[in-house]
Coordinates of C-alpha atoms in Angstrom, one line a residue:
Chain A
M932 CA 0.0 0.0 0.0
T933 CA 1.5 3.3 -1.0
R934 CA 0.9 6.5 0.8
G935 CA -2.6 7.8 -0.2
R936 CA -2.7 9.1 -3.7
T937 CA -6.2 9.9 -4.7
T938 CA -7.7 10.4 -8.2
V939 CA -10.9 12.0 -7.1
D940 CA -11.3 15.5 -5.6
P941 CA -13.3 15.1 -2.4
D942 CA -16.6 16.9 -2.2
D943 CA -17.3 16.7 1.5
G944 CA -16.5 20.2 2.8
L945 CA -13.8 18.8 5.1
T946 CA -10.3 20.1 5.5
T947 CA -7.4 17.8 4.7
K948 CA -6.7 17.4 8.4
E949 CA -10.3 16.6 9.2
R950 CA -10.3 14.1 6.3
R951 CA -7.2 12.4 7.7
N952 CA -8.9 12.0 11.1
R953 CA -12.1 10.5 9.9
P954 CA -13.2 7.4 11.7
L955 CA -13.0 4.5 9.3
L956 CA -15.0 1.3 9.0
L957 CA -13.0 -1.5 7.2
V958 CA -14.3 -4.9 6.3
Y959 CA -12.1 -7.9 5.3
T960 CA -14.4 -10.6 4.0
G961 CA -14.5 -13.4 1.5
D962 CA -13.5 -17.1 1.5
G963 CA -9.8 -16.6 1.2
K964 CA -7.2 -16.8 3.9
G965 CA -5.8 -13.6 5.3
K966 CA -8.8 -11.7 6.8
T967 CA -7.8 -11.9 10.5
S968 CA -4.2 -11.6 9.6
A969 CA -4.8 -8.4 7.6
A970 CA -6.9 -7.0 10.4
V971 CA -4.2 -7.8 13.0
G972 CA -1.5 -6.3 10.7
T973 CA -3.6 -3.1 10.6
A974 CA -3.9 -3.2 14.4
L975 CA -0.1 -3.0 14.6
R976 CA -0.2 0.3 12.8
S977 CA -2.7 1.7 15.3
W978 CA -0.6 0.3 18.1
A979 CA 2.5 2.1 16.7
Q980 CA 0.5 5.3 16.8
G981 CA 0.1 4.9 20.5
W982 CA -3.6 4.4 20.2
S983 CA -5.8 2.2 22.4
V984 CA -6.3 -1.0 20.4
G985 CA -9.1 -3.4 21.2
V986 CA -9.3 -6.9 19.7
Y987 CA -12.6 -8.8 20.2
Q988 CA -12.8 -12.3 18.8
F989 CA -16.4 -13.4 18.5
V990 CA -16.1 -17.0 17.5
K991 CA -12.7 -18.3 18.2
S992 CA -12.3 -20.4 21.3
A993 CA -10.5 -18.9 24.3
S994 CA -8.6 -22.2 24.7
W995 CA -6.8 -21.7 21.4
T996 CA -3.8 -19.5 21.9
T997 CA -2.9 -17.9 18.6
G998 CA 0.3 -16.2 17.6
E999 CA -1.5 -12.9 17.1
Y1000 CA -2.8 -13.1 20.6
Q1001 CA 0.7 -13.7 22.0
A1002 CA 2.2 -10.9 19.9
L1003 CA -0.5 -8.3 20.6
T1004 CA -0.5 -9.2 24.2
R1005 CA 3.3 -8.7 24.4
L1006 CA 3.0 -5.4 22.6
G1007 CA 0.3 -4.3 25.0
E1008 CA 2.6 -5.1 27.9
L1009 CA 5.1 -2.8 26.4
D1010 CA 2.8 0.2 26.4
G1011 CA -0.5 -0.9 28.0
N1012 CA -2.7 0.0 25.0
V1013 CA -3.9 -3.3 23.9
T1014 CA -7.0 -5.1 25.0
F1015 CA -7.5 -8.6 23.6
E1016 CA -10.7 -10.4 24.5
R1017 CA -11.7 -13.8 23.2
M1018 CA -15.4 -14.0 23.6
G1019 CA -16.3 -17.5 22.3
T1020 CA -18.3 -19.9 24.4
G1021 CA -15.2 -21.2 26.2
C1022 CA -13.9 -17.9 27.6
T1023 CA -13.7 -17.0 31.2
W1024 CA -15.3 -13.6 30.8
M1025 CA -18.3 -15.1 29.2
R1026 CA -18.7 -17.9 31.7
S1027 CA -18.5 -15.6 34.7
A1028 CA -20.9 -13.2 33.1
H1029 CA -23.4 -16.0 32.7
G1030 CA -22.6 -18.0 35.8
G1031 CA -21.5 -21.1 33.9
E1032 CA -21.9 -22.6 30.4
V1033 CA -23.3 -20.4 27.7
S1034 CA -24.6 -21.2 24.3
A1035 CA -22.7 -19.8 21.3
E1036 CA -25.7 -17.6 20.5
D1037 CA -25.9 -16.1 24.0
A1038 CA -22.1 -15.7 24.0
A1039 CA -22.3 -13.7 20.7
K1040 CA -25.2 -11.5 22.0
A1041 CA -23.3 -10.8 25.2
A1042 CA -20.1 -10.0 23.3
W1043 CA -21.9 -7.5 21.1
A1044 CA -23.5 -5.8 24.1
H1045 CA -20.1 -5.6 25.6
V1046 CA -18.6 -4.0 22.5
R1047 CA -21.6 -1.7 21.9
Q1048 CA -21.1 -0.4 25.4
G1049 CA -17.4 0.2 24.8
I1050 CA -18.1 2.0 21.6
A1051 CA -20.5 4.3 23.4
E1052 CA -17.7 5.0 26.0
E1053 CA -15.1 5.5 23.2
R1054 CA -13.0 2.8 24.9
H1055 CA -10.6 2.3 21.9
R1056 CA -9.5 4.3 19.0
F1057 CA -9.0 1.1 17.0
W1058 CA -11.4 -1.8 17.2
L1059 CA -11.0 -5.2 15.6
L1060 CA -14.2 -7.2 15.7
D1061 CA -12.9 -10.6 14.5
E1062 CA -15.3 -13.0 12.9
F1063 CA -18.1 -10.6 13.8
T1064 CA -19.8 -11.3 10.5
Y1065 CA -20.9 -14.7 11.6
P1066 CA -23.2 -13.9 14.5
M1067 CA -24.8 -11.2 12.2
A1068 CA -25.1 -13.7 9.3
W1069 CA -26.6 -16.3 11.6
G1070 CA -29.2 -13.8 12.9
W1071 CA -27.9 -13.9 16.5
V1072 CA -27.1 -10.2 16.5
D1073 CA -29.3 -7.7 14.8
V1074 CA -27.5 -6.3 11.7
D1075 CA -29.5 -3.0 11.6
E1076 CA -28.7 -2.3 15.2
V1077 CA -25.0 -3.0 14.6
A1078 CA -25.1 -0.7 11.5
A1079 CA -26.8 2.1 13.5
T1080 CA -24.4 1.7 16.4
L1081 CA -21.4 1.9 14.0
R1082 CA -22.9 4.8 11.9
D1083 CA -23.5 6.9 15.0
R1084 CA -20.4 6.0 17.0
P1085 CA -18.9 9.0 18.8
G1086 CA -15.5 10.5 18.4
I1087 CA -12.8 8.9 16.3
Q1088 CA -13.0 5.1 16.5
H1089 CA -11.7 3.0 13.6
V1090 CA -13.5 -0.3 13.3
V1091 CA -12.3 -3.4 11.4
I1092 CA -14.7 -6.3 10.9
T1093 CA -13.6 -9.7 9.6
G1094 CA -15.4 -12.8 8.5
R1095 CA -17.2 -14.4 5.5
R1096 CA -20.7 -13.5 4.4
C1097 CA -20.6 -9.9 5.6
P1098 CA -24.2 -8.5 5.6
Q1099 CA -25.0 -5.9 3.0
P1100 CA -25.9 -3.1 5.5
I1101 CA -22.4 -3.3 6.9
L1102 CA -20.8 -3.4 3.5
D1103 CA -22.9 -0.3 2.5
L1104 CA -21.7 1.5 5.6
A1105 CA -18.0 0.6 5.2
D1106 CA -15.4 2.9 3.9
L1107 CA -13.2 0.1 2.7
V1108 CA -14.1 -3.4 1.8
T1109 CA -11.6 -6.0 0.6
E1110 CA -12.8 -9.4 -0.5
M1111 CA -10.2 -12.2 0.1
T1112 CA -10.7 -14.7 -2.7
K1113 CA -9.3 -18.2 -2.4
V1114 CA -7.3 -19.0 -5.5
K1115 CA -5.5 -21.9 -4.0
H1116 CA -5.4 -23.4 -0.5
P1117 CA -3.4 -26.3 1.0
F1118 CA -6.6 -27.6 2.6
D1119 CA -7.7 -28.5 -0.9
K1120 CA -4.8 -30.9 -1.2
G1121 CA -5.5 -32.5 2.2
Q1122 CA -2.8 -30.4 3.8
K1123 CA -3.7 -29.5 7.3
G1124 CA -3.1 -26.1 9.0
Q1125 CA 0.3 -25.5 10.4
A1126 CA 1.5 -23.8 13.5
G1127 CA 3.2 -20.5 12.8
I1128 CA 1.1 -20.0 9.7
E1129 CA -2.5 -20.7 10.4
W1130 CA -2.4 -19.8 14.1
Chain B
M823 CA -9.4 -19.1 9.9
T824 CA -10.4 -22.2 11.8
R825 CA -7.9 -24.9 12.7
G826 CA -7.3 -27.0 9.5
R827 CA -10.2 -29.1 8.5
T828 CA -9.6 -30.8 5.3
T829 CA -12.1 -32.4 2.9
V830 CA -9.6 -34.3 0.8
D831 CA -7.5 -37.3 1.8
P832 CA -3.9 -36.5 1.0
D833 CA -2.1 -38.8 -1.4
D834 CA 1.5 -37.7 -0.8
G835 CA 3.0 -40.6 1.2
L836 CA 3.7 -38.2 4.1
T837 CA 3.0 -38.8 7.8
T838 CA 0.7 -36.2 9.5
K839 CA 3.8 -34.8 11.3
E840 CA 5.7 -34.5 8.0
R841 CA 2.7 -32.8 6.4
R842 CA 2.5 -30.3 9.3
N843 CA 6.1 -29.4 8.8
R844 CA 6.1 -28.8 5.1
P845 CA 7.6 -25.6 3.9
L846 CA 4.8 -23.4 2.5
L847 CA 4.8 -20.8 -0.2
L848 CA 2.0 -18.2 0.3
V849 CA 1.0 -15.4 -2.0
Y850 CA -1.1 -12.5 -1.2
T851 CA -1.9 -10.7 -4.4
G852 CA -4.6 -8.6 -6.1
D853 CA -5.6 -4.9 -6.1
G854 CA -7.3 -4.8 -2.7
K855 CA -5.9 -3.5 0.5
G856 CA -4.6 -6.0 3.1
K857 CA -1.8 -7.9 1.3
T858 CA 1.1 -6.6 3.5
S859 CA -1.1 -6.5 6.6
A860 CA -2.1 -10.1 6.1
A861 CA 1.5 -11.1 5.6
V862 CA 2.6 -9.3 8.7
G863 CA -0.2 -10.8 10.7
T864 CA 1.1 -14.2 9.5
A865 CA 4.6 -13.3 10.6
L866 CA 3.3 -12.7 14.1
R867 CA 2.3 -16.4 14.2
S868 CA 5.7 -17.5 13.2
W869 CA 7.3 -15.1 15.7
A870 CA 5.1 -16.6 18.4
Q871 CA 6.5 -20.0 17.6
G872 CA 9.9 -18.7 18.4
W873 CA 11.0 -19.0 14.7
S874 CA 13.5 -16.7 13.0
V875 CA 11.4 -14.2 11.0
G876 CA 12.8 -12.2 8.2
V877 CA 10.9 -9.4 6.6
Y878 CA 12.3 -8.0 3.3
Q879 CA 10.6 -5.0 1.8
F880 CA 11.5 -4.7 -1.9
V881 CA 9.8 -1.4 -2.9
K882 CA 8.9 0.6 0.1
S883 CA 11.2 3.4 1.0
A884 CA 13.4 3.0 4.0
S885 CA 12.5 6.6 5.0
W886 CA 9.0 5.6 5.6
T887 CA 8.6 4.2 9.1
T888 CA 5.5 2.0 9.2
G889 CA 3.6 0.6 12.2
E890 CA 4.4 -2.9 11.2
Y891 CA 8.1 -2.0 11.2
Q892 CA 7.9 -0.6 14.7
A893 CA 5.8 -3.5 16.0
L894 CA 8.0 -6.3 14.5
T895 CA 11.1 -4.5 15.6
R896 CA 9.9 -4.3 19.1
L897 CA 8.9 -7.9 19.1
G898 CA 12.4 -8.8 17.7
E899 CA 14.0 -6.9 20.6
L900 CA 12.0 -9.1 23.0
D901 CA 13.4 -12.3 21.6
G902 CA 15.9 -11.4 18.9
N903 CA 14.3 -13.4 16.2
V904 CA 13.1 -10.7 13.8
T905 CA 15.1 -9.3 10.9
F906 CA 13.4 -6.4 9.1
E907 CA 15.2 -5.0 6.1
R908 CA 13.8 -2.3 3.9
M909 CA 15.6 -2.6 0.6
G910 CA 14.2 0.2 -1.5
T911 CA 16.4 2.7 -3.2
G912 CA 16.6 4.9 -0.1
C913 CA 17.9 2.4 2.3
T914 CA 21.3 2.5 4.0
W915 CA 22.1 -1.1 3.3
M916 CA 21.6 -0.6 -0.4
R917 CA 23.5 2.7 -0.5
S918 CA 26.5 1.3 1.3
A919 CA 26.5 -1.9 -0.9
H920 CA 26.6 0.3 -4.0
G921 CA 28.7 3.2 -2.7
G922 CA 26.0 5.8 -3.2
E923 CA 22.8 6.3 -5.1
V924 CA 21.3 3.3 -6.8
S925 CA 18.6 2.8 -9.3
A926 CA 15.3 1.1 -8.3
E927 CA 16.2 -1.7 -10.7
D928 CA 19.7 -2.3 -9.3
A929 CA 18.3 -2.1 -5.7
A930 CA 15.8 -4.8 -6.5
K931 CA 18.4 -7.0 -8.1
A932 CA 20.7 -6.6 -5.2
A933 CA 17.9 -7.2 -2.7
W934 CA 17.0 -10.5 -4.5
A935 CA 20.6 -11.6 -4.5
H936 CA 20.7 -10.9 -0.8
V937 CA 17.5 -12.9 -0.1
R938 CA 18.6 -15.8 -2.4
Q939 CA 21.8 -16.1 -0.5
G940 CA 19.9 -16.1 2.8
I941 CA 17.6 -18.8 1.5
A942 CA 20.6 -21.0 0.6
E943 CA 21.9 -20.5 4.1
E944 CA 18.4 -21.2 5.7
R945 CA 18.7 -17.9 7.5
H946 CA 15.0 -17.8 8.5
R947 CA 12.2 -20.2 9.0
F948 CA 9.7 -17.5 7.9
W949 CA 10.4 -15.1 5.1
L950 CA 8.2 -12.2 4.1
L951 CA 9.1 -10.8 0.7
D952 CA 7.0 -7.7 0.7
E953 CA 6.0 -6.3 -2.7
F954 CA 8.4 -8.7 -4.4
T955 CA 5.9 -9.3 -7.3
Y956 CA 6.7 -5.9 -8.7
P957 CA 10.4 -6.4 -9.6
M958 CA 9.4 -9.7 -11.1
A959 CA 6.5 -8.2 -13.0
W960 CA 8.8 -5.4 -14.3
G961 CA 11.4 -7.9 -15.5
W962 CA 14.1 -6.7 -13.1
V963 CA 14.4 -10.0 -11.4
D964 CA 14.1 -13.2 -13.4
V965 CA 10.9 -15.0 -12.5
D966 CA 12.1 -18.5 -13.5
E967 CA 15.2 -18.1 -11.3
V968 CA 13.0 -17.0 -8.4
A969 CA 10.7 -20.0 -9.0
A970 CA 13.6 -22.4 -9.1
T971 CA 15.2 -21.0 -6.0
L972 CA 12.0 -21.2 -4.1
R973 CA 11.1 -24.7 -5.4
D974 CA 14.5 -26.0 -4.4
R975 CA 14.9 -24.2 -1.1
P976 CA 16.5 -26.3 1.6
G977 CA 15.1 -27.2 5.0
I978 CA 11.8 -25.8 6.3
Q979 CA 11.5 -22.2 5.1
H980 CA 8.0 -20.7 4.8
V981 CA 7.9 -17.9 2.3
V982 CA 5.1 -15.3 1.9
I983 CA 5.2 -13.0 -1.2
T984 CA 3.0 -10.0 -1.5
G985 CA 2.1 -7.5 -4.3
R986 CA -0.1 -7.1 -7.3
R987 CA 0.4 -8.9 -10.6
C988 CA 2.1 -12.0 -9.3
P989 CA 3.7 -13.8 -12.1
Q990 CA 2.2 -17.2 -13.1
P991 CA 5.2 -19.4 -12.3
I992 CA 5.1 -18.2 -8.7
L993 CA 1.3 -18.8 -8.5
D994 CA 1.8 -22.2 -10.0
L995 CA 4.4 -23.0 -7.3
A996 CA 2.5 -21.6 -4.4
D997 CA 0.7 -23.7 -1.8
L998 CA -1.7 -20.9 -1.0
V999 CA -2.8 -18.0 -3.0
T1000 CA -5.3 -15.3 -1.8
E1001 CA -6.4 -12.6 -4.1
M1002 CA -7.4 -9.4 -2.3
T1003 CA -10.1 -7.8 -4.4
K1004 CA -11.0 -4.2 -3.9
V1005 CA -14.7 -3.9 -3.4
K1006 CA -14.6 -0.4 -2.0
H1007 CA -11.7 1.9 -1.0
P1008 CA -11.7 5.4 0.6
F1009 CA -9.2 6.6 -2.1
D1010 CA -12.1 6.3 -4.6
K1011 CA -13.9 9.0 -2.7
G1012 CA -10.8 11.2 -2.5
Q1013 CA -10.1 10.1 1.0
K1014 CA -6.3 10.0 1.7
G1015 CA -4.5 7.3 3.6
Q1016 CA -4.5 7.7 7.3
A1017 CA -1.8 7.1 9.9
G1018 CA -2.6 4.1 12.1
I1019 CA -4.5 2.4 9.3
E1020 CA -2.5 2.7 6.0
W1021 CA 0.9 2.7 7.6

């Protein structure tokens, strides 16, 4: 990615400085590998700016320690600006909030309520809502409510959403959408995921 | 990305363990945003495994300090396993190797010779060759030589190549290819790149 060259003159009445500080909504979707990786790579840029970075994983199990979790956690220890919450059914936060086992649907609803509250409080300047498309696509979280919450979010809060099958209202609202298309994948040849690459 | 579920029974005579330790070649290509970010996110996973990680940027200027550079450098300081070399025309390494100014083409040729030597020496377990497609697409670096070098690389060295217009011989050789397709981008609306997101 080269530093922003634009071919269109903006017609939005904003100054360049205002335009450079607009809150962005980014979506990484599609069937190809690289959605979460790309979002995490983007998170590093926000971390390097000294911003508060919040990573919220909606589906992945808390028992699965990923390299991005380890790396972002270490970076957060260096400057205290990283929150990384894994909010699948297995996670401690979810269990204690519900006093025990919780269904995947209830976990997703609770996770979204938690994030929505944080957005209202402007808890982070950069939000990564990992695999958040799924609870929306499955109807567990109301898409229109998510869209309204994101559209009306206060202050400057960048939000990145990853996952397949991103609902149209979110795509419509997004400033940037990249579709990751699978051209070739080792799984197709029976190759399993590998540590250090897939997690 | 979920932990590898495969739908095909492999027919390669390898044990599961051997298959889990196969050197992979990954390509992130296409016009959409997220190629470098995804590759950097993948690098975090290799870092978390304790592997030697080498990031070689072929086109980006050394004078441009990116968030991923800062983050990976800090992680490298924590455990000493990260090399991050920016090998565009502006970089110190390139200038001292050439005794002064160097053309973009010569810089790319020298960068590839440097990487090729490192691959022969098994310098890293994870290589990120960022924007390496361009010197190949521009004819500055011989694609067939690159393909042969990668095909015959010794040991277990994972390689990730990013950039648009990836040459076919590299795609043919790759284990995984994701095409990032631009669905929507702020540049189209005259929005310039923003710190913390684009770099």
